Coordinates of C-alpha atoms in Angstrom, one line a residue:
X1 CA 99.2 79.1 87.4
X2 CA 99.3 83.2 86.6
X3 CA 97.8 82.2 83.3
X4 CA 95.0 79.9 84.3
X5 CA 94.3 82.5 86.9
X6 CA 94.3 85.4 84.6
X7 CA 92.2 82.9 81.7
X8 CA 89.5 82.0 84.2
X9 CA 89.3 85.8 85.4
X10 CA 88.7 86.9 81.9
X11 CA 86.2 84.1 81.2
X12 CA 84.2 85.3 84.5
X13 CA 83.6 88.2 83.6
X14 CA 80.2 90.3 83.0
X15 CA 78.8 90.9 79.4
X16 CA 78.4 94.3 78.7
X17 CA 74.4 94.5 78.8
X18 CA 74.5 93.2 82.4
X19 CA 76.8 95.6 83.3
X20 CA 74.4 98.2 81.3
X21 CA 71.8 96.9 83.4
X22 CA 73.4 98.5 86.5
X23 CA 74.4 102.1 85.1
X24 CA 72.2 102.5 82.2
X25 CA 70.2 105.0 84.6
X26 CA 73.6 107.0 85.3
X27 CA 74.4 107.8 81.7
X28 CA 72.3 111.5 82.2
X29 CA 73.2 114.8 82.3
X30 CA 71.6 117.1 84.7
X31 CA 72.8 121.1 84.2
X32 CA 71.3 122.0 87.2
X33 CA 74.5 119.9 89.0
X34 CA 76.7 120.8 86.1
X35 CA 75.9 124.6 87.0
X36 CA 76.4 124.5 90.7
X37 CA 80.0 122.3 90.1
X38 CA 81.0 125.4 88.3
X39 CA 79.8 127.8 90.7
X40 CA 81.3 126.0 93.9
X41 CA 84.6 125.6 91.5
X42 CA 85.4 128.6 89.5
X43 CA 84.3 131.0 92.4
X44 CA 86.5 129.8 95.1
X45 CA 89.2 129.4 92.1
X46 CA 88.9 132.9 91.3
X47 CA 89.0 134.2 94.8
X48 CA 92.3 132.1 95.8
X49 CA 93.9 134.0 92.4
X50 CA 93.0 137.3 94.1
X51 CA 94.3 136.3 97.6
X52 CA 97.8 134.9 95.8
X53 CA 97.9 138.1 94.1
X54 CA 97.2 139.9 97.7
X55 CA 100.3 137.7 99.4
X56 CA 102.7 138.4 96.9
X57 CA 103.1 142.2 99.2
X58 CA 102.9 139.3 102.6
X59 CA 105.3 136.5 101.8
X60 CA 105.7 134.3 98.5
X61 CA 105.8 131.4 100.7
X62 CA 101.9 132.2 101.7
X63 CA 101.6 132.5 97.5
X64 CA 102.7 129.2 97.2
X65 CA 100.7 127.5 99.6
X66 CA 97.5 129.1 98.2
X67 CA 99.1 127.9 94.5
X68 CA 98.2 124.2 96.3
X69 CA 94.9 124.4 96.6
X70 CA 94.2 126.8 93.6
X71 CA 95.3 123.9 92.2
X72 CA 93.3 121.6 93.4
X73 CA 90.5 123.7 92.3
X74 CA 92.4 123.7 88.6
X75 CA 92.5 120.2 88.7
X76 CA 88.1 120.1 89.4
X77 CA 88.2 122.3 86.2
X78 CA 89.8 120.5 83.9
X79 CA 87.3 117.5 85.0
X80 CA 84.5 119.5 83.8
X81 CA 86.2 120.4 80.8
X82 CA 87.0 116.6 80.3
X83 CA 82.7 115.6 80.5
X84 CA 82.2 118.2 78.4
X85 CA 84.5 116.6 75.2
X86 CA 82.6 113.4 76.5
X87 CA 79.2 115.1 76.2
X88 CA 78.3 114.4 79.5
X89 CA 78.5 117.2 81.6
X90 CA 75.4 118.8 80.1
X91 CA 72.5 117.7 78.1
X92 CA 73.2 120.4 75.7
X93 CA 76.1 119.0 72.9
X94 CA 76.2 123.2 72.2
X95 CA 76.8 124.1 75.5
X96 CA 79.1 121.2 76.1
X97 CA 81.5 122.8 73.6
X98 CA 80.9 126.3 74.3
X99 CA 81.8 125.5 78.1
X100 CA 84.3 123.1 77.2
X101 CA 86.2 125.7 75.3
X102 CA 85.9 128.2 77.6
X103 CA 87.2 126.0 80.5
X104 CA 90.0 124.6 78.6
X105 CA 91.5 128.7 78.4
X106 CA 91.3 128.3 82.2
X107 CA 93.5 124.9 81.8
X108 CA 95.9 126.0 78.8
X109 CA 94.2 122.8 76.8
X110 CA 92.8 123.0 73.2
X111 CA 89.3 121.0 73.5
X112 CA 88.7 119.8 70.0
X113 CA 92.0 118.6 69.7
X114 CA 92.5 117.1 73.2
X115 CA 88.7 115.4 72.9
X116 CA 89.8 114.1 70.0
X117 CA 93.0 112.7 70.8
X118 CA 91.0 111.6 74.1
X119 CA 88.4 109.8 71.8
X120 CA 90.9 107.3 70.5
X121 CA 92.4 106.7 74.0
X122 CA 89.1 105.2 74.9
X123 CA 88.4 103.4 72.4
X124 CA 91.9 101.7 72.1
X125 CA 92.5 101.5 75.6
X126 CA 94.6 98.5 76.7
X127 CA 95.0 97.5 73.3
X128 CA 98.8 96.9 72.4
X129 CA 98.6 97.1 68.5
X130 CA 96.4 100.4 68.7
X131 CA 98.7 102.7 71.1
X132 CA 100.3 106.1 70.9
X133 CA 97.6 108.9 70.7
X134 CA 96.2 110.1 74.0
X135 CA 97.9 107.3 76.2
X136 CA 101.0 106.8 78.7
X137 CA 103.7 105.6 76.0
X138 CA 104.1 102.0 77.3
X139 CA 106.7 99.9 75.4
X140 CA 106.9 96.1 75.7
X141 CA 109.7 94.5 77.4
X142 CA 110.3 92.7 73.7
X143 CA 109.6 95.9 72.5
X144 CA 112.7 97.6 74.3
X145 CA 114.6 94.9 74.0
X146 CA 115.2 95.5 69.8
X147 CA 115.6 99.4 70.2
X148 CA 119.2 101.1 69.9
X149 CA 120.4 102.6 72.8
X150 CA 119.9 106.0 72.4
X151 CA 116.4 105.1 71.6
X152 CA 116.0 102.9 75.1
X153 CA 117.9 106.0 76.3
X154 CA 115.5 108.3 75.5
X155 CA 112.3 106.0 76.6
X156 CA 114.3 105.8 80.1
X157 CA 114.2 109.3 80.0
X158 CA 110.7 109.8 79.4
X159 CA 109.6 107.0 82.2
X160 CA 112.1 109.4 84.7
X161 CA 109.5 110.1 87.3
X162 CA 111.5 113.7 87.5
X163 CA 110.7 114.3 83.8
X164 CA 107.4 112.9 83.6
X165 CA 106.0 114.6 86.9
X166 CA 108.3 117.8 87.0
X167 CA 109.4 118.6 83.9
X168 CA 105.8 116.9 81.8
X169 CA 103.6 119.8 82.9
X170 CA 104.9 122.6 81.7
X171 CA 106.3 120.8 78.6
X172 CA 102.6 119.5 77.9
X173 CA 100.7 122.3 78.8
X174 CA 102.5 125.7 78.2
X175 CA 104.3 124.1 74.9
X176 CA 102.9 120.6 73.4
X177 CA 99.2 122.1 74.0
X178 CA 100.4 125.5 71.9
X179 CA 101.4 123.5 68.7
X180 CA 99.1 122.9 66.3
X181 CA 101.0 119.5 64.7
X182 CA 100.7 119.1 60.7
X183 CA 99.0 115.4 62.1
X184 CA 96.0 117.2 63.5
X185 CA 92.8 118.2 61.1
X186 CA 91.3 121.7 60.2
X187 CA 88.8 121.4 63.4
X188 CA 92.0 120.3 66.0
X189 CA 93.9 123.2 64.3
X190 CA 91.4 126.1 64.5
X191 CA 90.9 124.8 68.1
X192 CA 94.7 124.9 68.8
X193 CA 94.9 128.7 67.5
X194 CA 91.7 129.5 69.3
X195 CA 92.4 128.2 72.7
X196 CA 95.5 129.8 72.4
X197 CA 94.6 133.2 71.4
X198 CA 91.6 132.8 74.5
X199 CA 95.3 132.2 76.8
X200 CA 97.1 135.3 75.3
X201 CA 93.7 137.3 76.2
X202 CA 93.1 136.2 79.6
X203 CA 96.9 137.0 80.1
X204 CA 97.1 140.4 78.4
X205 CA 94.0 141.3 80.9
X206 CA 95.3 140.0 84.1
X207 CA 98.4 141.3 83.4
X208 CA 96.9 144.5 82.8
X209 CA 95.2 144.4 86.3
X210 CA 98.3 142.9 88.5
X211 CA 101.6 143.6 86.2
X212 CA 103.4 140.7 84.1
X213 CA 105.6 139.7 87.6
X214 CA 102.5 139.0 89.4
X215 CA 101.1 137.0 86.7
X216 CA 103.8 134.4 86.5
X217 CA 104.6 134.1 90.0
X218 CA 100.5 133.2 90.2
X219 CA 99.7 130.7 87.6
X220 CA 102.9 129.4 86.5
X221 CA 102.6 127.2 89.8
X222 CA 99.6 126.9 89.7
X223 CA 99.2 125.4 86.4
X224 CA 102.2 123.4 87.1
X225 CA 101.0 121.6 90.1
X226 CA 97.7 121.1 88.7
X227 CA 99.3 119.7 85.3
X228 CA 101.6 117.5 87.9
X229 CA 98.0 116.2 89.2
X230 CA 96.9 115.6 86.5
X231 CA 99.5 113.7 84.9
X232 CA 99.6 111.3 87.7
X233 CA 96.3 110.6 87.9
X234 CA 96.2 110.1 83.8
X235 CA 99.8 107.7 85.2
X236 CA 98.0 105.9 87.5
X237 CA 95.0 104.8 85.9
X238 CA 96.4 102.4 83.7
X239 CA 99.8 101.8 84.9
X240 CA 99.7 99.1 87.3
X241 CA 101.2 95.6 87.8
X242 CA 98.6 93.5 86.3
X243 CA 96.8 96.0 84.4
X244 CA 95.0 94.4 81.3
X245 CA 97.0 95.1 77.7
X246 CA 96.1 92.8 75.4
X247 CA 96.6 92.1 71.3
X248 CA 94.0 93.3 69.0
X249 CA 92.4 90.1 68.1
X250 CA 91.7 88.7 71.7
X251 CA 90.8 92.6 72.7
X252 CA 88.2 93.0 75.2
X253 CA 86.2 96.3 76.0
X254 CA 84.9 95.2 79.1
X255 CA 88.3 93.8 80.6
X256 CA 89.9 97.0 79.2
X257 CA 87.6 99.1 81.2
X258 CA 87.3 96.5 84.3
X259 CA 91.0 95.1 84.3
X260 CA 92.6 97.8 82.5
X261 CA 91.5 100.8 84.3
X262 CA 91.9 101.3 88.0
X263 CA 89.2 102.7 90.6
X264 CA 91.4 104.8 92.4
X265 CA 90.5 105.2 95.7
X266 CA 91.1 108.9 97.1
X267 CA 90.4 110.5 100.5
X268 CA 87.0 112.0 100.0
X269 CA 88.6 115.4 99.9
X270 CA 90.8 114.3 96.7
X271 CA 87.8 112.5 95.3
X272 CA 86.0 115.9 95.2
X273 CA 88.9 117.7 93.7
X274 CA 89.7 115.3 91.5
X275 CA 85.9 115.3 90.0
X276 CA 86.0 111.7 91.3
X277 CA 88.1 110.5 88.0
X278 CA 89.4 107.9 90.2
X279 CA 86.3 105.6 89.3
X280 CA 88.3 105.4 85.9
X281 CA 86.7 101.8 85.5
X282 CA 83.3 103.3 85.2
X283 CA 84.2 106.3 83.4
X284 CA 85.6 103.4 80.8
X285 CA 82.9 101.5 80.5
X286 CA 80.6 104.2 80.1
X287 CA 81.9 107.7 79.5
X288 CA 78.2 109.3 78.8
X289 CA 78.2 109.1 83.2
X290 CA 79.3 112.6 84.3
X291 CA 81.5 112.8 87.1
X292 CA 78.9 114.0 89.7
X293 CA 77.2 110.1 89.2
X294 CA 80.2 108.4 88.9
X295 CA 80.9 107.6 93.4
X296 CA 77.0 107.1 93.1
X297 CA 77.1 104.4 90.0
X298 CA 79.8 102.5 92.4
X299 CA 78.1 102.2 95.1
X300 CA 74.8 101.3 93.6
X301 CA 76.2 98.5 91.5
X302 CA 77.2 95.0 92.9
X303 CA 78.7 94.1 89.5
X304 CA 81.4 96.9 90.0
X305 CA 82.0 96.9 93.5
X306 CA 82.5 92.8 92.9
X307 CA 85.2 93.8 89.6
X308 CA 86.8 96.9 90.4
X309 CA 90.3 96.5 90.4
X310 CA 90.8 99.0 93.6
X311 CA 94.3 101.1 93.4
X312 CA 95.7 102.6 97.0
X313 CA 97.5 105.5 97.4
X314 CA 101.0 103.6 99.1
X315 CA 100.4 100.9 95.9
X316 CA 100.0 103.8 93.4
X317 CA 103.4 105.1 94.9
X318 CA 105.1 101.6 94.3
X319 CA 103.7 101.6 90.6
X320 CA 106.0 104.5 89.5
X321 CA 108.5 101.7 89.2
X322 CA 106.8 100.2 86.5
X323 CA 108.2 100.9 82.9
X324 CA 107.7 98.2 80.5
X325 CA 105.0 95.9 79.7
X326 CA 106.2 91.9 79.6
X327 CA 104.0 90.1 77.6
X328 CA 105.1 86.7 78.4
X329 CA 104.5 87.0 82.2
X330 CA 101.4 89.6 81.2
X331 CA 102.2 92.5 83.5
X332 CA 103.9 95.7 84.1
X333 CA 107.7 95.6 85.0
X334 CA 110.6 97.9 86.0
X335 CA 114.0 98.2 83.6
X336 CA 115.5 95.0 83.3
X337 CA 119.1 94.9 85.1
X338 CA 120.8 93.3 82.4
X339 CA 120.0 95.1 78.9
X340 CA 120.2 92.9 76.1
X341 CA 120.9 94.1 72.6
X342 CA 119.0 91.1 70.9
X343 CA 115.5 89.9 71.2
X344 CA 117.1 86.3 71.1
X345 CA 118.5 87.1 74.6
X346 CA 115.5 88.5 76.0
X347 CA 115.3 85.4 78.8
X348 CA 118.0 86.7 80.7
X349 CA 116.4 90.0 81.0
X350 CA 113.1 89.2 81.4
X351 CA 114.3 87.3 84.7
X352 CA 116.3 90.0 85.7
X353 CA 113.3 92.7 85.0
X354 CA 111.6 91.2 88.3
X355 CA 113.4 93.3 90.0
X356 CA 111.8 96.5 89.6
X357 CA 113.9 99.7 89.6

């Protein structure tokens, strides 16, 4: 019955040049928005850095609950800098880049590199033979089933909401995002090495201003719990029960975008600091619609109101259980309770993995 339902969804749904029909008109830059986003962003940003720096003399405690919504504020930035490696943010591809790069100093993220990686995320989104650059690393629950152990160990490590929350910040940005890996091209490279030398210079000059102390006590939380925001809103948009994975030759982009991608749906508060990403459905099926059209193009559109598939905050809670994808039930599952060592004894686990842990 699952299947037949799931079929018949798939079979309903819109073509792409009726859903084009709806948004076409939202797929424009205007700088004039683009401008004031950054004003009513980096200014209040750069004044909550001055008042951490100021209640490091009161209490640390104050420090850190100003690191929460500097954060938040971080969080807005790295949006911008995210439309930007889409082109979207403004009409200008120049100042796109020139901004972008800039911005990604303020978020210790190399743009080239991160766009590019970011590039093949889109376009292989939800597909199960493309995965592994700029995704969630999802496995299969076949897929687990034939590793060794200390590989299923390690993958159970990685899905460790402690490591992937906690620890996946600063591992991604203060290390991964400093590397430039022999995989990456001459453009990703220089980008790498750039962005990092823009990180040592903003350092060396705040730490020149407020001493070395000041400077970690300020943005290593700061960039820690926006990188923890981050993450889980990256998590969260394509890591739910039924989200859509499918095989490369029954691939869809629209059901990728539609059934694969979540609309998140955030306080208004969190949607503005979170550059309303949570309409990840639309951003999918159109990344050319900036961020500050994106709540508009929803509400506009009875095609995606009708197909969103709508993620709450208590269900995106529940969904940090989820670690492998099962295939043969088509949906995301916890850790089977009874690991098997072959693929031939998969059934047993596969019933057991129902129970989600």
């Amino acid at each position: 019955m699952e299947a037949t339902t799931r079929e018949a969804r798939l079979a309903a749904l819109p073509k792409l040049n009726e859903i084009n029909r709806e948004i076409t008109a939202y797929q424009r830059a205007d700088t004039r928005r683009a401008v004031w986003q950054l004003v009513n962003t980096l200014v209040p940003y750069a004044v909550l850095w001055y008042l951490m720096y100021r209640s490091l003399t009161i209490s640390y405690a104050l420090t850190l609950g100003l690191a929460v919504l500097a954060a938040g504020f971080l969080i807005r930035v790295f949006i911008f800098f995210h439309d930007c490696g889409h082109n979207s943010f403004f009409p200008s591809t120049r100042l796109n880049r020139t901004v972008g790069f800039w911005l990604g100093i303020l978020v210790f993220t190399p743009g080239e590199q991160w766009w590019h990686s970011h590039a093949i995320h889109h376009a292989t989104s939800g597909n199960l033979d493309k995965r592994g650059v700029g995704d969630v690393t999802t496995l299969t629950l076949e897929e687990f089933y034939e590793k060794a152990w200390l590989e299923k160990l390690g993958y159970r490590f990685f899905r460790n909401p402690l490591v992937m929350f906690i620890l996946g910040p600063i591992f991604m940005f203060l290390i991964m995002h400093r590397l430039p890996l022999p995989r990456y091209g001459k453009r990703q490279t220089r980008s790498v090495w750039l962005t990092n030398l823009g990180v040592v210079a903003l350092a060396a000059g705040l730490i020149a201003l407020v001493g070395w102390k000041a400077y970690v006590m300020i943005q290593l939380p700061v960039i820690w719990l926006a990188g923890t925001g981050g993450i889980w809103l990256f998590y969260i948009q394509h890591q739910f029960e039924d989200v859509y994975w499918e095989r490369a030759e029954h691939w869809n982009y629209v059901a990728s975008a539609l059934l694969g991608a979540s609309y998140y749906k955030l306080p208004k508060v969190l949607e503005w600091f979170t550059g309303s990403i949570g309409y990840h459905h639309i951003h999918h099926l159109s990344p050319r619609i900036p961020n500050y059209y994106l709540a508009e193009c929803q509400r506009q559109s009875p095609i995606l109101q009708r197909w969103a598939r709508v993620v709450t905050i208590p269900e995106s809670l529940r969904a940090v259980r989820l670690k492998v994808y099962n295939e043969a039930l088509r949906r995301m599952e916890g850790f089977p309770k009874a690991e098997t060592t072959s693929v031939g004894e998969k059934q047993v686990g596969e019933a057991a993995s129902t129970n989600l842990t």
